[in-house]
Amino acid sequence: MLIDTYFNTVDGLFDKLKTTQKDACIAAGHAMAEAIAKGNAVHVFDTGHIVDAELIYRGGGLLALKSFKYHLHVDDAVRKRDRSGVDTSMEGLAKYALRASNALPGDVMFIGSVSGKTVNVIDLALAAKEFGLTVIAVTSVAYSSSVKSLHSSGKRLFECADIVLDNCAPVAEGMIPVEGIEAPFAAASGLAAAFLLWSSCAEAIDELLARGITPSVLKSANFEDGPEYNKKLAEYYEKTGY
């Protein structure tokens, strides 16, 4: 049965993560704790594969992790014309986004991208490092190594980061070949990213407690007194940064 194959495959994925990524998770946790202890912040930027949704403002999660997003909206109502020769990559926009944000040197930024090849991802990683942030990539090294960067630097995300959390996803994501279906089934990156991120947070909590700092861990908003508890945590975070 395919479901049994899936169970076994996921077990194998988690075993691989535990044996190959523990040191990287410890390094990520220490970087987070160091930043938080010094009054710096932790930003999370994701291209849409669970990193942002898994970490931000949920029961059992660290309140100190905050979503980082930026957009450019242009209104121009002239008639449509052929603009195929125009460079629309927007390289350099991330530098402005960082200057316009609440980021400061010494902060930590998680950047999630499975392939790690797109312009906005590389642009932000390079800009964040130049700005003085510690960049933690959540990506697939195998997948990313097999594709060409779309950024003018030629770099992929794993080549831009201070710490790399490798989600161990195979090239093109799918883990399981299924007879009669061309594309392999079952993406690895979402499950793996969640595992790596919670592991990193566990290390950060350990490190903060060892420093005498009690980090804010949220309750579920649907749990009794959850909203009231979380409101107090939010006020505490605004004063302390943790």
PDB file of C-alpha atoms in Angstrom:
ATOM      1  CA  MET A   1       0.000   0.000   0.000  1.00  0.00           C
ATOM      2  CA  LEU A   2       1.233   3.486  -0.861  1.00  0.00           C
ATOM      3  CA  ILE A   3       0.371   4.749   2.613  1.00  0.00           C
ATOM      4  CA  ASP A   4       2.767   2.226   4.156  1.00  0.00           C
ATOM      5  CA  THR A   5       5.480   3.241   1.717  1.00  0.00           C
ATOM      6  CA  TYR A   6       4.849   6.838   2.714  1.00  0.00           C
ATOM      7  CA  PHE A   7       5.099   6.049   6.435  1.00  0.00           C
ATOM      8  CA  ASN A   8       8.409   4.249   5.921  1.00  0.00           C
ATOM      9  CA  THR A   9       9.751   6.999   3.677  1.00  0.00           C
ATOM     10  CA  VAL A  10       8.931   9.696   6.214  1.00  0.00           C
ATOM     11  CA  ASP A  11      10.585   7.656   8.968  1.00  0.00           C
ATOM     12  CA  GLY A  12      13.686   7.501   6.790  1.00  0.00           C
ATOM     13  CA  LEU A  13      13.563  11.253   6.161  1.00  0.00           C
ATOM     14  CA  PHE A  14      13.399  12.060   9.862  1.00  0.00           C
ATOM     15  CA  ASP A  15      16.222   9.610  10.613  1.00  0.00           C
ATOM     16  CA  LYS A  16      18.359  11.386   8.015  1.00  0.00           C
ATOM     17  CA  LEU A  17      17.534  14.787   9.458  1.00  0.00           C
ATOM     18  CA  LYS A  18      18.439  13.672  12.966  1.00  0.00           C
ATOM     19  CA  THR A  19      21.770  12.209  11.901  1.00  0.00           C
ATOM     20  CA  THR A  20      22.848  14.972   9.509  1.00  0.00           C
ATOM     21  CA  GLN A  21      21.244  18.219  10.722  1.00  0.00           C
ATOM     22  CA  LYS A  22      21.511  18.199  14.512  1.00  0.00           C
ATOM     23  CA  ASP A  23      24.658  20.352  14.569  1.00  0.00           C
ATOM     24  CA  ALA A  24      23.074  22.877  12.211  1.00  0.00           C
ATOM     25  CA  CYS A  25      19.940  23.052  14.390  1.00  0.00           C
ATOM     26  CA  ILE A  26      22.103  23.617  17.467  1.00  0.00           C
ATOM     27  CA  ALA A  27      23.963  26.406  15.657  1.00  0.00           C
ATOM     28  CA  ALA A  28      20.679  27.987  14.577  1.00  0.00           C
ATOM     29  CA  GLY A  29      19.303  27.759  18.113  1.00  0.00           C
ATOM     30  CA  HIS A  30      22.412  29.362  19.559  1.00  0.00           C
ATOM     31  CA  ALA A  31      22.253  32.182  17.004  1.00  0.00           C
ATOM     32  CA  MET A  32      18.628  32.851  17.930  1.00  0.00           C
ATOM     33  CA  ALA A  33      19.354  32.802  21.653  1.00  0.00           C
ATOM     34  CA  GLU A  34      22.367  35.080  21.274  1.00  0.00           C
ATOM     35  CA  ALA A  35      20.336  37.613  19.322  1.00  0.00           C
ATOM     36  CA  ILE A  36      17.346  37.524  21.659  1.00  0.00           C
ATOM     37  CA  ALA A  37      19.530  37.783  24.770  1.00  0.00           C
ATOM     38  CA  LYS A  38      21.161  40.923  23.371  1.00  0.00           C
ATOM     39  CA  GLY A  39      17.843  42.576  22.551  1.00  0.00           C
ATOM     40  CA  ASN A  40      17.966  41.763  18.849  1.00  0.00           C
ATOM     41  CA  ALA A  41      15.162  40.179  16.839  1.00  0.00           C
ATOM     42  CA  VAL A  42      14.413  37.079  14.765  1.00  0.00           C
ATOM     43  CA  HIS A  43      12.810  37.517  11.339  1.00  0.00           C
ATOM     44  CA  VAL A  44      11.263  34.772   9.192  1.00  0.00           C
ATOM     45  CA  PHE A  45      10.985  35.084   5.411  1.00  0.00           C
ATOM     46  CA  ASP A  46       9.451  32.247   3.417  1.00  0.00           C
ATOM     47  CA  THR A  47       8.529  31.581  -0.195  1.00  0.00           C
ATOM     48  CA  GLY A  48       5.492  29.526   0.762  1.00  0.00           C
ATOM     49  CA  HIS A  49       6.543  26.049   1.877  1.00  0.00           C
ATOM     50  CA  ILE A  50       5.501  25.962   5.569  1.00  0.00           C
ATOM     51  CA  VAL A  51       8.419  27.834   7.201  1.00  0.00           C
ATOM     52  CA  ASP A  52       6.450  31.009   7.884  1.00  0.00           C
ATOM     53  CA  ALA A  53       3.147  29.349   8.760  1.00  0.00           C
ATOM     54  CA  GLU A  54       4.771  26.752  10.997  1.00  0.00           C
ATOM     55  CA  LEU A  55       6.678  29.205  13.163  1.00  0.00           C
ATOM     56  CA  ILE A  56       4.665  32.372  13.520  1.00  0.00           C
ATOM     57  CA  TYR A  57       2.241  32.997  16.380  1.00  0.00           C
ATOM     58  CA  ARG A  58       0.996  29.529  17.206  1.00  0.00           C
ATOM     59  CA  GLY A  59       0.454  27.580  20.390  1.00  0.00           C
ATOM     60  CA  GLY A  60       3.700  26.119  21.676  1.00  0.00           C
ATOM     61  CA  GLY A  61       5.791  28.480  19.550  1.00  0.00           C
ATOM     62  CA  LEU A  62       8.225  31.233  20.434  1.00  0.00           C
ATOM     63  CA  LEU A  63       6.644  34.669  20.341  1.00  0.00           C
ATOM     64  CA  ALA A  64       9.990  36.228  19.405  1.00  0.00           C
ATOM     65  CA  LEU A  65       9.867  34.842  15.862  1.00  0.00           C
ATOM     66  CA  LYS A  66       8.219  37.359  13.551  1.00  0.00           C
ATOM     67  CA  SER A  67       7.261  37.256   9.881  1.00  0.00           C
ATOM     68  CA  PHE A  68       9.211  39.429   7.439  1.00  0.00           C
ATOM     69  CA  LYS A  69       7.442  40.328   4.181  1.00  0.00           C
ATOM     70  CA  TYR A  70       7.830  43.029   1.582  1.00  0.00           C
ATOM     71  CA  HIS A  71       5.967  43.876  -1.626  1.00  0.00           C
ATOM     72  CA  LEU A  72       6.119  46.337  -4.490  1.00  0.00           C
ATOM     73  CA  HIS A  73       2.813  47.496  -5.980  1.00  0.00           C
ATOM     74  CA  VAL A  74       2.730  49.659  -9.086  1.00  0.00           C
ATOM     75  CA  ASP A  75      -0.376  51.302 -10.577  1.00  0.00           C
ATOM     76  CA  ASP A  76       0.042  52.149 -14.272  1.00  0.00           C
ATOM     77  CA  ALA A  77      -3.037  52.070 -16.472  1.00  0.00           C
ATOM     78  CA  VAL A  78      -1.529  52.578 -19.922  1.00  0.00           C
ATOM     79  CA  ARG A  79      -2.287  50.064 -22.685  1.00  0.00           C
ATOM     80  CA  LYS A  80      -0.480  46.715 -22.674  1.00  0.00           C
ATOM     81  CA  ARG A  81       2.661  46.488 -24.809  1.00  0.00           C
ATOM     82  CA  ASP A  82       5.486  44.012 -25.347  1.00  0.00           C
ATOM     83  CA  ARG A  83       7.944  44.404 -22.462  1.00  0.00           C
ATOM     84  CA  SER A  84       9.786  41.104 -22.959  1.00  0.00           C
ATOM     85  CA  GLY A  85      13.090  42.948 -23.281  1.00  0.00           C
ATOM     86  CA  VAL A  86      12.750  44.753 -19.952  1.00  0.00           C
ATOM     87  CA  ASP A  87      14.618  43.486 -16.896  1.00  0.00           C
ATOM     88  CA  THR A  88      11.939  43.012 -14.212  1.00  0.00           C
ATOM     89  CA  SER A  89      14.028  41.023 -11.710  1.00  0.00           C
ATOM     90  CA  MET A  90      13.991  43.816  -9.086  1.00  0.00           C
ATOM     91  CA  GLU A  91      17.462  42.990  -7.800  1.00  0.00           C
ATOM     92  CA  GLY A  92      18.331  45.499  -5.100  1.00  0.00           C
ATOM     93  CA  LEU A  93      14.794  45.871  -3.774  1.00  0.00           C
ATOM     94  CA  ALA A  94      15.664  43.810  -0.683  1.00  0.00           C
ATOM     95  CA  LYS A  95      18.223  46.409   0.415  1.00  0.00           C
ATOM     96  CA  TYR A  96      15.524  49.038   0.524  1.00  0.00           C
ATOM     97  CA  ALA A  97      13.105  46.649   2.229  1.00  0.00           C
ATOM     98  CA  LEU A  98      15.613  46.069   5.024  1.00  0.00           C
ATOM     99  CA  ARG A  99      16.222  49.796   5.452  1.00  0.00           C
ATOM    100  CA  ALA A 100      12.462  50.382   5.577  1.00  0.00           C
ATOM    101  CA  SER A 101      11.887  47.526   8.051  1.00  0.00           C
ATOM    102  CA  ASN A 102      12.522  47.170  11.784  1.00  0.00           C
ATOM    103  CA  ALA A 103      15.641  45.052  11.184  1.00  0.00           C
ATOM    104  CA  LEU A 104      18.934  45.994  12.827  1.00  0.00           C
ATOM    105  CA  PRO A 105      22.471  44.592  12.663  1.00  0.00           C
ATOM    106  CA  GLY A 106      22.766  41.647  15.029  1.00  0.00           C
ATOM    107  CA  ASP A 107      19.326  40.281  14.186  1.00  0.00           C
ATOM    108  CA  VAL A 108      18.727  36.788  12.827  1.00  0.00           C
ATOM    109  CA  MET A 109      16.787  36.049   9.642  1.00  0.00           C
ATOM    110  CA  PHE A 110      15.444  32.651   8.590  1.00  0.00           C
ATOM    111  CA  ILE A 111      14.991  32.440   4.819  1.00  0.00           C
ATOM    112  CA  GLY A 112      13.049  29.474   3.467  1.00  0.00           C
ATOM    113  CA  SER A 113      13.261  28.348  -0.162  1.00  0.00           C
ATOM    114  CA  VAL A 114      13.413  24.722  -1.288  1.00  0.00           C
ATOM    115  CA  SER A 115      15.222  25.300  -4.587  1.00  0.00           C
ATOM    116  CA  GLY A 116      16.971  28.432  -3.326  1.00  0.00           C
ATOM    117  CA  LYS A 117      17.430  29.837  -6.827  1.00  0.00           C
ATOM    118  CA  THR A 118      15.010  32.748  -7.200  1.00  0.00           C
ATOM    119  CA  VAL A 119      16.049  36.372  -7.399  1.00  0.00           C
ATOM    120  CA  ASN A 120      14.074  37.655  -4.413  1.00  0.00           C
ATOM    121  CA  VAL A 121      15.450  34.954  -2.115  1.00  0.00           C
ATOM    122  CA  ILE A 122      19.101  35.468  -3.067  1.00  0.00           C
ATOM    123  CA  ASP A 123      18.673  39.234  -3.109  1.00  0.00           C
ATOM    124  CA  LEU A 124      17.363  39.213   0.453  1.00  0.00           C
ATOM    125  CA  ALA A 125      19.994  36.788   1.746  1.00  0.00           C
ATOM    126  CA  LEU A 126      22.847  38.871   0.331  1.00  0.00           C
ATOM    127  CA  ALA A 127      21.314  42.139   1.514  1.00  0.00           C
ATOM    128  CA  ALA A 128      20.637  40.774   5.001  1.00  0.00           C
ATOM    129  CA  LYS A 129      24.242  39.626   5.416  1.00  0.00           C
ATOM    130  CA  GLU A 130      25.526  42.986   4.179  1.00  0.00           C
ATOM    131  CA  PHE A 131      23.172  44.693   6.638  1.00  0.00           C
ATOM    132  CA  GLY A 132      24.693  42.711   9.508  1.00  0.00           C
ATOM    133  CA  LEU A 133      22.098  39.987  10.063  1.00  0.00           C
ATOM    134  CA  THR A 134      22.838  36.315  10.640  1.00  0.00           C
ATOM    135  CA  VAL A 135      21.155  34.443   7.783  1.00  0.00           C
ATOM    136  CA  ILE A 136      19.811  30.935   8.396  1.00  0.00           C
ATOM    137  CA  ALA A 137      18.738  29.137   5.225  1.00  0.00           C
ATOM    138  CA  VAL A 138      16.074  26.444   5.195  1.00  0.00           C
ATOM    139  CA  THR A 139      16.568  24.760   1.832  1.00  0.00           C
ATOM    140  CA  SER A 140      17.351  21.547  -0.030  1.00  0.00           C
ATOM    141  CA  VAL A 141      21.056  21.429  -0.800  1.00  0.00           C
ATOM    142  CA  ALA A 142      20.608  18.520  -3.211  1.00  0.00           C
ATOM    143  CA  TYR A 143      17.802  20.210  -5.139  1.00  0.00           C
ATOM    144  CA  SER A 144      19.460  23.624  -5.121  1.00  0.00           C
ATOM    145  CA  SER A 145      22.779  22.199  -6.293  1.00  0.00           C
ATOM    146  CA  SER A 146      21.038  20.795  -9.373  1.00  0.00           C
ATOM    147  CA  VAL A 147      19.537  24.101 -10.567  1.00  0.00           C
ATOM    148  CA  LYS A 148      20.938  27.358 -11.881  1.00  0.00           C
ATOM    149  CA  SER A 149      20.565  30.539  -9.858  1.00  0.00           C
ATOM    150  CA  LEU A 150      18.391  33.233 -11.419  1.00  0.00           C
ATOM    151  CA  HIS A 151      20.330  35.943  -9.555  1.00  0.00           C
ATOM    152  CA  SER A 152      23.142  37.816 -11.269  1.00  0.00           C
ATOM    153  CA  SER A 153      25.568  36.675  -8.541  1.00  0.00           C
ATOM    154  CA  GLY A 154      25.109  33.069  -9.661  1.00  0.00           C
ATOM    155  CA  LYS A 155      24.635  32.020  -6.032  1.00  0.00           C
ATOM    156  CA  ARG A 156      22.000  29.761  -4.550  1.00  0.00           C
ATOM    157  CA  LEU A 157      20.558  30.297  -1.061  1.00  0.00           C
ATOM    158  CA  PHE A 158      22.745  27.701   0.633  1.00  0.00           C
ATOM    159  CA  GLU A 159      25.785  29.564  -0.713  1.00  0.00           C
ATOM    160  CA  CYS A 160      24.644  32.865   0.851  1.00  0.00           C
ATOM    161  CA  ALA A 161      23.766  31.779   4.395  1.00  0.00           C
ATOM    162  CA  ASP A 162      25.713  31.725   7.643  1.00  0.00           C
ATOM    163  CA  ILE A 163      23.902  28.554   8.754  1.00  0.00           C
ATOM    164  CA  VAL A 164      22.190  26.036   6.460  1.00  0.00           C
ATOM    165  CA  LEU A 165      19.331  23.819   7.609  1.00  0.00           C
ATOM    166  CA  ASP A 166      19.167  21.223   4.839  1.00  0.00           C
ATOM    167  CA  ASN A 167      15.664  19.775   4.581  1.00  0.00           C
ATOM    168  CA  CYS A 168      17.138  16.815   2.649  1.00  0.00           C
ATOM    169  CA  ALA A 169      14.395  17.013   0.019  1.00  0.00           C
ATOM    170  CA  PRO A 170      15.319  15.236  -3.201  1.00  0.00           C
ATOM    171  CA  VAL A 171      15.657  16.999  -6.533  1.00  0.00           C
ATOM    172  CA  ALA A 172      12.182  18.107  -7.677  1.00  0.00           C
ATOM    173  CA  GLU A 173      10.748  17.453  -4.190  1.00  0.00           C
ATOM    174  CA  GLY A 174       8.809  14.188  -4.559  1.00  0.00           C
ATOM    175  CA  MET A 175      10.111  11.268  -2.489  1.00  0.00           C
ATOM    176  CA  ILE A 176       8.177   8.269  -3.848  1.00  0.00           C
ATOM    177  CA  PRO A 177       7.938   7.013  -7.437  1.00  0.00           C
ATOM    178  CA  VAL A 178       4.469   5.664  -8.216  1.00  0.00           C
ATOM    179  CA  GLU A 179       3.857   3.379 -11.159  1.00  0.00           C
ATOM    180  CA  GLY A 180       1.692   5.066 -13.780  1.00  0.00           C
ATOM    181  CA  ILE A 181       2.406   8.605 -12.552  1.00  0.00           C
ATOM    182  CA  GLU A 182       5.229  10.577 -14.134  1.00  0.00           C
ATOM    183  CA  ALA A 183       6.069  12.845 -11.214  1.00  0.00           C
ATOM    184  CA  PRO A 184       7.221  11.374  -7.882  1.00  0.00           C
ATOM    185  CA  PHE A 185       4.746  11.677  -5.019  1.00  0.00           C
ATOM    186  CA  ALA A 186       4.999  13.332  -1.576  1.00  0.00           C
ATOM    187  CA  ALA A 187       7.071  16.437  -0.963  1.00  0.00           C
ATOM    188  CA  ALA A 188       9.699  16.230   1.748  1.00  0.00           C
ATOM    189  CA  SER A 189      10.372  19.906   2.371  1.00  0.00           C
ATOM    190  CA  GLY A 190       7.364  20.867   4.497  1.00  0.00           C
ATOM    191  CA  LEU A 191       7.695  18.021   6.979  1.00  0.00           C
ATOM    192  CA  ALA A 192      11.452  18.442   7.139  1.00  0.00           C
ATOM    193  CA  ALA A 193      11.358  22.208   7.558  1.00  0.00           C
ATOM    194  CA  ALA A 194       8.923  21.950  10.457  1.00  0.00           C
ATOM    195  CA  PHE A 195      11.136  19.356  12.150  1.00  0.00           C
ATOM    196  CA  LEU A 196      14.284  21.439  11.683  1.00  0.00           C
ATOM    197  CA  LEU A 197      12.668  24.648  12.858  1.00  0.00           C
ATOM    198  CA  TRP A 198      11.158  23.176  16.021  1.00  0.00           C
ATOM    199  CA  SER A 199      14.501  21.502  16.744  1.00  0.00           C
ATOM    200  CA  SER A 200      16.268  24.855  16.408  1.00  0.00           C
ATOM    201  CA  CYS A 201      13.697  26.499  18.686  1.00  0.00           C
ATOM    202  CA  ALA A 202      14.212  23.765  21.277  1.00  0.00           C
ATOM    203  CA  GLU A 203      17.927  24.568  21.345  1.00  0.00           C
ATOM    204  CA  ALA A 204      17.204  28.292  21.571  1.00  0.00           C
ATOM    205  CA  ILE A 205      14.917  27.764  24.560  1.00  0.00           C
ATOM    206  CA  ASP A 206      17.531  25.626  26.315  1.00  0.00           C
ATOM    207  CA  GLU A 207      20.175  28.263  25.715  1.00  0.00           C
ATOM    208  CA  LEU A 208      17.997  31.149  26.881  1.00  0.00           C
ATOM    209  CA  LEU A 209      16.984  29.332  30.060  1.00  0.00           C
ATOM    210  CA  ALA A 210      20.650  28.612  30.755  1.00  0.00           C
ATOM    211  CA  ARG A 211      21.243  32.370  30.541  1.00  0.00           C
ATOM    212  CA  GLY A 212      18.461  33.048  33.047  1.00  0.00           C
ATOM    213  CA  ILE A 213      16.034  34.280  30.381  1.00  0.00           C
ATOM    214  CA  THR A 214      12.517  32.842  30.180  1.00  0.00           C
ATOM    215  CA  PRO A 215      11.356  33.119  26.571  1.00  0.00           C
ATOM    216  CA  SER A 216       7.703  33.687  25.748  1.00  0.00           C
ATOM    217  CA  VAL A 217       6.010  30.501  24.509  1.00  0.00           C
ATOM    218  CA  LEU A 218       2.461  31.007  23.281  1.00  0.00           C
ATOM    219  CA  LYS A 219      -0.646  29.135  24.357  1.00  0.00           C
ATOM    220  CA  SER A 220      -3.235  28.096  21.813  1.00  0.00           C
ATOM    221  CA  ALA A 221      -5.685  30.933  21.215  1.00  0.00           C
ATOM    222  CA  ASN A 222      -8.496  28.365  21.458  1.00  0.00           C
ATOM    223  CA  PHE A 223      -7.379  27.119  24.883  1.00  0.00           C
ATOM    224  CA  GLU A 224      -8.948  28.442  28.072  1.00  0.00           C
ATOM    225  CA  ASP A 225      -7.345  31.794  28.970  1.00  0.00           C
ATOM    226  CA  GLY A 226      -5.144  31.497  25.856  1.00  0.00           C
ATOM    227  CA  PRO A 227      -5.946  34.931  24.386  1.00  0.00           C
ATOM    228  CA  GLU A 228      -5.471  36.694  27.723  1.00  0.00           C
ATOM    229  CA  TYR A 229      -2.215  34.851  28.384  1.00  0.00           C
ATOM    230  CA  ASN A 230      -0.878  35.654  24.930  1.00  0.00           C
ATOM    231  CA  LYS A 231      -1.826  39.307  25.269  1.00  0.00           C
ATOM    232  CA  LYS A 232       0.310  39.553  28.408  1.00  0.00           C
ATOM    233  CA  LEU A 233       3.150  37.791  26.604  1.00  0.00           C
ATOM    234  CA  ALA A 234       2.911  40.284  23.750  1.00  0.00           C
ATOM    235  CA  GLU A 235       3.235  43.183  26.197  1.00  0.00           C
ATOM    236  CA  TYR A 236       6.193  41.434  27.831  1.00  0.00           C
ATOM    237  CA  TYR A 237       7.829  40.869  24.450  1.00  0.00           C
ATOM    238  CA  GLU A 238       7.483  44.537  23.503  1.00  0.00           C
ATOM    239  CA  LYS A 239       9.363  45.486  26.681  1.00  0.00           C
ATOM    240  CA  THR A 240      12.030  42.750  26.678  1.00  0.00           C
ATOM    241  CA  GLY A 241      12.359  41.287  23.167  1.00  0.00           C
ATOM    242  CA  TYR A 242      11.735  37.760  24.440  1.00  0.00           C
TER     243      TYR A 242
END
